[in-house]
Amino acid sequence: MIPPRRPLPAVTALLLIALALATAALAQSGQISDVATPGVQTRMSTMNTANTALGTLGDMMGGRALFDRDRADAARRILIDSTRAIPSVFRKPHADPLSNARPEIWSNWRDFRSRAKAAQRAARRLDTDALTDLRLTLPKLLLACLNCHDTYRLPMD
Ligand code: HEC
């Protein structure tokens, strides 16, 4: 017998709302092609790569795209690699007028690095076996992205 479809548990519904909001919050500056400093371009492009992969998973989680295990797994790998790269692409304090990075990154380097590590851990723990697993594990990664942005990225207008 096919079990009846249950309504989404409240916590899942809340997470979906959080995800929808956060997708907007993670919007790209769109300025990367105007950035003249290669080191700043590199770190922006690392972020944009992570963002595209996160968007793929967010679309699956939010029902805007069909769940596809291979695509989800590929996105997970991209997220592991791009979060792993964060410390190396930010290590040097490259500056650019179009950058949204706060200078506190380099005066609180250990804290910044540990937030990058937390994001990488959450990316590793993404479970892409099934949509239900993804729904349980994606919010944590998203929170790790936002947790660093709240402190080290200037708000965009
Ligand atoms: C350890 C800190 C940290 C973590 C973790 C982090 N970011 Fe970022 N992110 C930043 C900083 C700082 C900037 C601003 C860089 C700049 O403008 O020079 C940024 C910028 C961005 C941008 C804008 C890039 C542009 O074109 O201007 C996007 C999109 C983004 N991050 C997405 C993500 C996503 C998705 C994740 C999680 C998978 C994530 N970030 C995790 C620190 C972080």
XYZ file of N, CA and C and ligand atoms in Angstrom:
514
model
N 0.836 -1.202 0.000
C 0.000 0.000 0.000
C 0.871 1.254 0.000
N 0.473 2.224 -0.763
C 1.244 3.476 -0.803
C 0.861 4.336 0.409
N 1.845 4.704 1.210
C 1.493 5.534 2.382
C 0.950 6.884 1.939
N -0.001 7.433 2.691
C -0.540 8.738 2.299
C 0.542 9.808 2.395
N 0.448 10.806 1.555
C 1.428 11.909 1.620
C 1.145 12.747 2.844
N 2.166 12.902 3.638
C 1.993 13.746 4.826
C 2.348 15.181 4.489
N 1.727 16.131 5.165
C 2.143 17.517 4.936
C 3.580 17.696 5.422
N 4.257 18.691 4.887
C 5.636 18.939 5.312
C 5.661 19.248 6.802
N 6.596 18.661 7.542
C 6.729 19.059 8.938
C 7.056 20.555 9.013
N 6.633 21.196 10.084
C 6.815 22.641 10.208
C 8.273 23.044 10.006
N 9.171 22.229 10.542
C 10.579 22.624 10.455
C 11.056 22.641 9.003
N 10.598 21.673 8.203
C 10.975 21.654 6.791
C 10.402 22.869 6.074
N 9.158 23.187 6.394
C 8.536 24.348 5.754
C 9.336 25.609 6.078
N 9.748 25.730 7.329
C 10.534 26.905 7.727
C 11.858 26.956 6.980
N 12.478 25.789 6.848
C 13.765 25.750 6.160
C 13.609 26.131 4.697
N 12.488 25.729 4.107
C 12.262 26.093 2.701
C 12.120 27.604 2.556
N 11.448 28.196 3.529
C 11.301 29.653 3.489
C 12.672 30.312 3.657
N 13.436 29.784 4.627
C 14.775 30.329 4.857
C 15.610 30.213 3.589
N 15.464 29.091 2.911
C 16.247 28.874 1.702
C 15.869 29.871 0.612
N 14.576 30.099 0.470
C 14.125 31.041 -0.556
C 14.671 32.440 -0.259
N 14.630 32.830 0.998
C 15.142 34.147 1.384
C 16.637 34.223 1.136
N 17.309 33.168 1.546
C 18.759 33.182 1.469
C 19.239 33.183 0.033
N 18.508 32.548 -0.852
C 18.937 32.544 -2.244
C 19.011 33.982 -2.742
N 18.075 34.788 -2.304
C 18.128 36.198 -2.673
C 19.326 36.869 -2.014
N 19.574 36.525 -0.750
C 20.671 37.150 -0.017
C 22.022 36.824 -0.626
N 22.111 35.672 -1.275
C 23.396 35.261 -1.830
C 23.598 35.776 -3.252
N 22.740 36.686 -3.676
C 22.845 37.190 -5.040
C 24.258 37.681 -5.349
N 24.656 37.498 -6.582
C 25.988 37.928 -6.988
C 26.000 39.436 -7.208
N 27.180 40.010 -7.008
C 27.272 41.454 -7.190
C 27.133 41.806 -8.669
N 27.470 40.857 -9.545
C 27.398 41.117 -10.976
C 28.508 42.034 -11.470
N 29.446 42.321 -10.563
C 30.490 43.285 -10.916
C 31.797 42.621 -11.271
N 31.789 41.294 -11.199
C 33.061 40.592 -11.328
C 33.802 40.955 -12.617
N 33.084 41.166 -13.713
C 33.788 41.453 -14.970
C 34.394 42.854 -14.986
N 33.946 43.724 -14.068
C 34.520 45.080 -13.998
C 35.649 45.182 -12.985
N 35.895 44.101 -12.262
C 36.921 44.147 -11.226
C 38.304 44.070 -11.872
N 39.156 45.032 -11.512
C 40.462 45.107 -12.166
C 41.537 44.296 -11.437
N 41.288 43.923 -10.195
C 42.303 43.234 -9.399
C 42.121 41.721 -9.538
N 43.097 41.035 -10.167
C 42.918 39.603 -10.423
C 42.627 38.794 -9.154
N 43.294 39.125 -8.037
C 43.074 38.363 -6.803
C 41.647 38.488 -6.296
N 41.038 39.647 -6.525
C 39.644 39.855 -6.094
C 38.705 39.119 -7.049
N 39.067 39.165 -8.336
C 38.269 38.411 -9.320
C 38.264 36.930 -8.997
N 39.423 36.414 -8.609
C 39.528 34.983 -8.304
C 38.637 34.613 -7.131
N 38.676 35.431 -6.067
C 37.854 35.023 -4.919
C 36.370 35.187 -5.213
N 36.018 36.206 -6.019
C 34.603 36.343 -6.406
C 34.164 35.158 -7.256
N 35.058 34.717 -8.139
C 34.631 33.632 -9.018
C 34.530 32.320 -8.230
N 35.364 32.134 -7.212
C 35.203 30.962 -6.332
C 33.824 30.993 -5.682
N 33.439 32.167 -5.193
C 32.128 32.327 -4.548
C 30.993 32.078 -5.535
N 31.161 32.603 -6.761
C 30.087 32.430 -7.742
C 29.942 30.965 -8.168
N 31.068 30.255 -8.212
C 31.011 28.817 -8.514
C 30.226 28.084 -7.433
N 30.537 28.413 -6.170
C 29.812 27.789 -5.056
C 28.327 28.130 -5.139
N 28.061 29.385 -5.482
C 26.681 29.856 -5.515
C 25.852 29.135 -6.590
N 26.475 28.896 -7.753
C 25.760 28.203 -8.825
C 25.421 26.774 -8.394
N 26.394 26.105 -7.756
C 26.148 24.726 -7.307
C 25.083 24.707 -6.205
N 25.161 25.682 -5.315
C 24.148 25.766 -4.258
C 22.760 26.003 -4.867
N 22.728 26.835 -5.915
C 21.456 27.115 -6.589
C 20.860 25.851 -7.211
N 21.717 25.020 -7.807
C 21.251 23.751 -8.386
C 20.561 22.915 -7.316
N 21.217 22.804 -6.145
C 20.643 21.993 -5.060
C 19.415 22.666 -4.461
N 19.453 23.987 -4.362
C 18.310 24.721 -3.818
C 17.077 24.560 -4.700
N 17.296 24.542 -6.025
C 16.173 24.345 -6.945
C 15.557 22.961 -6.766
N 16.416 21.969 -6.548
C 15.891 20.610 -6.325
C 15.136 20.556 -5.006
N 15.716 21.181 -3.990
C 15.096 21.142 -2.670
C 13.754 21.875 -2.685
N 13.688 22.970 -3.425
C 12.482 23.768 -3.447
C 11.472 23.315 -4.493
N 11.774 22.230 -5.226
C 10.831 21.708 -6.199
C 10.829 22.478 -7.513
N 11.802 23.355 -7.716
C 11.880 24.078 -8.992
C 12.615 23.265 -10.053
N 13.284 22.211 -9.608
C 13.943 21.293 -10.549
C 13.742 19.881 -10.019
N 13.717 18.915 -10.931
C 13.582 17.523 -10.491
C 14.855 17.086 -9.792
N 14.697 16.285 -8.759
C 15.874 15.743 -8.102
C 16.599 14.801 -9.049
N 17.894 15.004 -9.185
C 18.712 14.154 -10.034
C 19.975 13.844 -9.243
N 20.116 12.575 -8.904
C 21.197 12.185 -8.005
C 22.587 12.517 -8.555
N 22.805 12.294 -9.833
C 24.129 12.567 -10.409
C 24.432 14.064 -10.413
N 23.432 14.844 -10.786
C 23.638 16.306 -10.791
C 23.860 16.806 -9.370
N 23.104 16.233 -8.420
C 23.242 16.658 -7.031
C 24.631 16.300 -6.511
N 25.108 15.133 -6.879
C 26.417 14.716 -6.409
C 27.511 15.592 -7.023
N 27.345 15.937 -8.311
C 28.326 16.811 -8.962
C 28.347 18.177 -8.273
N 27.165 18.680 -7.920
C 27.095 19.981 -7.235
C 27.762 19.894 -5.861
N 27.569 18.783 -5.183
C 28.203 18.596 -3.867
C 29.727 18.666 -4.005
N 30.259 18.002 -5.034
C 31.717 18.017 -5.223
C 32.220 19.422 -5.494
N 31.486 20.169 -6.289
C 31.888 21.548 -6.583
C 31.881 22.367 -5.285
N 30.881 22.125 -4.453
C 30.786 22.864 -3.189
C 31.929 22.489 -2.236
N 32.302 21.234 -2.223
C 33.436 20.830 -1.370
C 34.709 21.532 -1.863
N 34.936 21.499 -3.177
C 36.155 22.109 -3.718
C 36.169 23.621 -3.525
N 35.036 24.263 -3.777
C 35.064 25.725 -3.703
C 35.157 26.205 -2.252
N 34.520 25.506 -1.316
C 34.660 25.934 0.085
C 36.076 25.627 0.582
N 36.671 24.564 0.073
C 38.050 24.259 0.462
C 39.000 25.363 0.000
N 38.678 25.984 -1.139
C 39.561 27.005 -1.706
C 39.454 28.348 -0.995
N 38.442 28.543 -0.165
C 38.227 29.883 0.421
C 39.482 30.432 1.130
N 40.107 29.687 2.052
C 41.267 30.278 2.726
C 42.369 30.697 1.745
N 42.638 29.886 0.734
C 43.745 30.248 -0.154
C 43.392 31.439 -1.047
N 42.145 31.570 -1.486
C 41.835 32.713 -2.363
C 41.680 34.013 -1.572
N 41.489 33.916 -0.252
C 41.359 35.136 0.559
C 42.621 35.481 1.331
N 43.609 34.578 1.330
C 44.749 34.780 2.241
C 45.389 36.157 2.061
N 45.671 36.539 0.817
C 46.274 37.855 0.587
C 45.178 38.922 0.589
N 45.432 40.037 1.288
C 44.372 41.059 1.407
C 44.244 41.940 0.153
N 43.968 41.333 -0.991
C 43.767 42.104 -2.224
C 42.608 43.066 -2.014
N 42.780 44.276 -2.503
C 41.705 45.259 -2.358
C 41.251 45.734 -3.728
N 39.993 46.103 -3.821
C 39.452 46.629 -5.075
C 38.223 47.448 -4.713
N 38.008 48.567 -5.402
C 36.838 49.393 -5.067
C 35.517 48.626 -5.186
N 35.468 47.598 -6.018
C 34.214 46.861 -6.205
C 34.081 45.658 -5.266
N 35.077 45.466 -4.414
C 35.012 44.323 -3.494
C 34.049 44.609 -2.346
N 33.371 43.555 -1.884
C 32.490 43.665 -0.719
C 33.092 42.974 0.505
N 34.379 42.703 0.446
C 35.028 42.028 1.581
C 35.363 43.049 2.666
N 35.089 42.690 3.914
C 35.438 43.584 5.024
C 36.905 43.375 5.415
N 37.597 44.454 5.778
C 39.012 44.319 6.166
C 39.217 43.442 7.407
N 38.154 43.250 8.197
C 38.260 42.412 9.413
C 38.654 40.968 9.072
N 38.460 40.572 7.806
C 38.876 39.215 7.412
C 40.335 38.993 7.812
N 41.167 40.028 7.542
C 42.610 39.841 7.719
C 43.078 40.166 9.136
N 42.242 40.858 9.911
C 42.619 41.052 11.320
C 42.041 39.930 12.192
N 41.072 39.164 11.658
C 40.499 38.016 12.394
C 40.674 36.753 11.562
N 41.853 36.590 11.005
C 42.054 35.528 10.018
C 41.676 34.139 10.525
N 42.040 33.844 11.787
C 41.729 32.498 12.305
C 40.223 32.246 12.339
N 39.479 33.262 12.730
C 38.026 33.112 12.785
C 37.457 32.944 11.367
N 37.978 33.761 10.451
C 37.519 33.661 9.064
C 37.777 32.242 8.537
N 38.988 31.755 8.782
C 39.354 30.428 8.298
C 38.482 29.343 8.932
N 38.146 29.529 10.203
C 37.336 28.484 10.829
C 35.901 28.501 10.282
N 35.425 29.671 9.877
C 34.103 29.700 9.234
C 34.146 29.048 7.853
N 35.272 29.224 7.168
C 35.434 28.544 5.876
C 35.455 27.028 6.091
N 36.147 26.598 7.134
C 36.206 25.159 7.456
C 34.813 24.617 7.766
N 34.032 25.381 8.509
C 32.672 24.938 8.858
C 31.843 24.755 7.581
N 32.035 25.669 6.629
C 31.295 25.544 5.365
C 31.750 24.298 4.614
N 33.057 24.054 4.638
C 33.555 22.871 3.939
C 33.021 21.594 4.584
N 32.964 21.587 5.910
C 32.438 20.415 6.613
C 30.969 20.187 6.213
N 30.211 21.259 6.172
C 28.793 21.132 5.805
C 28.645 20.654 4.362
N 29.571 21.090 3.492
C 29.524 20.636 2.093
C 29.811 19.135 2.025
N 30.799 18.690 2.792
C 31.105 17.250 2.832
C 29.922 16.445 3.334
N 29.223 17.004 4.302
C 28.115 16.262 4.914
C 26.824 16.336 4.110
N 26.844 17.033 2.982
C 25.661 17.017 2.121
C 25.379 15.581 1.734
N 24.129 15.187 1.859
C 23.748 13.833 1.487
C 22.862 13.934 0.252
N 23.405 13.433 -0.867
C 22.710 13.590 -2.144
C 22.094 12.277 -2.627
N 21.932 11.311 -1.714
C 21.355 10.026 -2.124
C 19.899 10.164 -2.555
N 19.173 11.004 -1.839
C 17.749 11.149 -2.142
C 17.319 12.562 -1.749
N 16.193 12.992 -2.287
C 15.725 14.352 -2.009
C 15.522 14.587 -0.505
N 15.012 13.581 0.187
C 14.793 13.767 1.634
C 16.119 13.993 2.353
N 17.164 13.307 1.922
C 18.479 13.490 2.546
C 19.017 14.885 2.253
N 18.812 15.325 1.015
C 19.277 16.657 0.637
C 18.561 17.722 1.472
N 17.252 17.531 1.635
C 16.465 18.498 2.418
C 16.966 18.610 3.850
N 17.480 17.508 4.365
C 17.954 17.520 5.749
C 19.338 18.143 5.878
N 20.139 18.078 4.825
C 21.543 18.460 4.988
C 21.914 19.785 4.312
N 21.088 20.249 3.368
C 21.438 21.498 2.677
C 21.330 22.748 3.563
N 20.302 22.837 4.437
C 20.180 24.068 5.231
C 21.443 24.397 6.035
N 22.111 23.377 6.525
C 23.294 23.620 7.330
C 24.395 24.313 6.514
N 24.537 23.913 5.269
C 25.546 24.553 4.417
C 25.157 26.007 4.163
N 23.893 26.180 3.851
C 23.418 27.530 3.584
C 23.676 28.459 4.780
N 23.423 27.940 5.965
C 23.664 28.745 7.160
C 25.154 29.065 7.306
N 25.999 28.126 6.907
C 27.448 28.367 6.994
C 27.865 29.480 6.026
N 27.263 29.514 4.839
C 27.558 30.601 3.884
C 27.133 31.931 4.514
N 25.900 31.958 5.010
C 25.351 33.221 5.538
C 26.079 33.664 6.799
N 26.490 32.702 7.597
C 27.186 33.007 8.832
C 28.479 33.789 8.553
N 29.178 33.423 7.509
C 30.401 34.166 7.183
C 30.045 35.512 6.542
N 29.097 35.515 5.646
C 28.731 36.780 4.991
C 28.273 37.824 6.002
N 27.498 37.390 7.004
C 26.996 38.341 8.011
C 28.134 39.120 8.654
N 29.255 38.447 8.836
C 30.369 39.078 9.544
C 31.393 39.709 8.601
N 31.670 39.053 7.495
C 32.828 39.460 6.693
C 32.514 40.006 5.306
N 31.244 40.099 4.986
C 30.902 40.647 3.675
C 30.033 41.878 3.888
N 30.360 42.953 3.187
C 29.549 44.161 3.300
C 28.175 43.897 2.693
N 27.127 44.432 3.314
C 25.802 44.255 2.716
C 25.766 44.938 1.345
N 25.067 44.318 0.407
C 25.005 44.910 -0.931
C 23.699 45.692 -1.071
N 23.767 46.806 -1.796
C 22.520 47.549 -1.971
C 21.965 47.344 -3.370
C 34.550 32.154 5.330
C 33.688 33.165 4.759
C 32.747 32.859 3.636
C 32.042 31.695 3.402
C 32.022 30.408 4.220
C 31.274 31.929 2.202
N 31.497 33.184 1.711
Fe 30.685 33.973 0.027
N 31.775 35.682 0.289
C 32.585 35.949 1.369
C 33.170 37.268 1.214
C 34.138 37.935 2.179
C 32.666 37.798 0.012
C 33.001 39.168 -0.642
C 34.208 39.011 -1.570
C 34.565 40.311 -2.263
O 33.654 41.050 -2.706
O 35.779 40.602 -2.400
C 31.779 36.774 -0.539
C 31.060 36.910 -1.744
C 30.130 36.019 -2.202
C 29.333 36.204 -3.406
C 29.360 37.435 -4.330
C 30.487 37.289 -5.353
C 30.507 38.481 -6.319
O 30.389 38.266 -7.550
O 30.627 39.604 -5.843
C 28.519 35.104 -3.512
C 27.495 34.848 -4.603
C 28.856 34.205 -2.423
N 29.840 34.792 -1.651
C 28.267 32.961 -2.232
C 28.643 32.076 -1.208
C 28.069 30.751 -1.032
C 27.016 30.121 -1.909
C 28.683 30.194 0.059
C 28.459 28.852 0.705
C 28.571 27.690 -0.111
C 29.639 31.188 0.547
N 29.570 32.295 -0.240
C 30.447 30.963 1.643
C 32.852 35.100 2.426
C 32.372 33.796 2.568
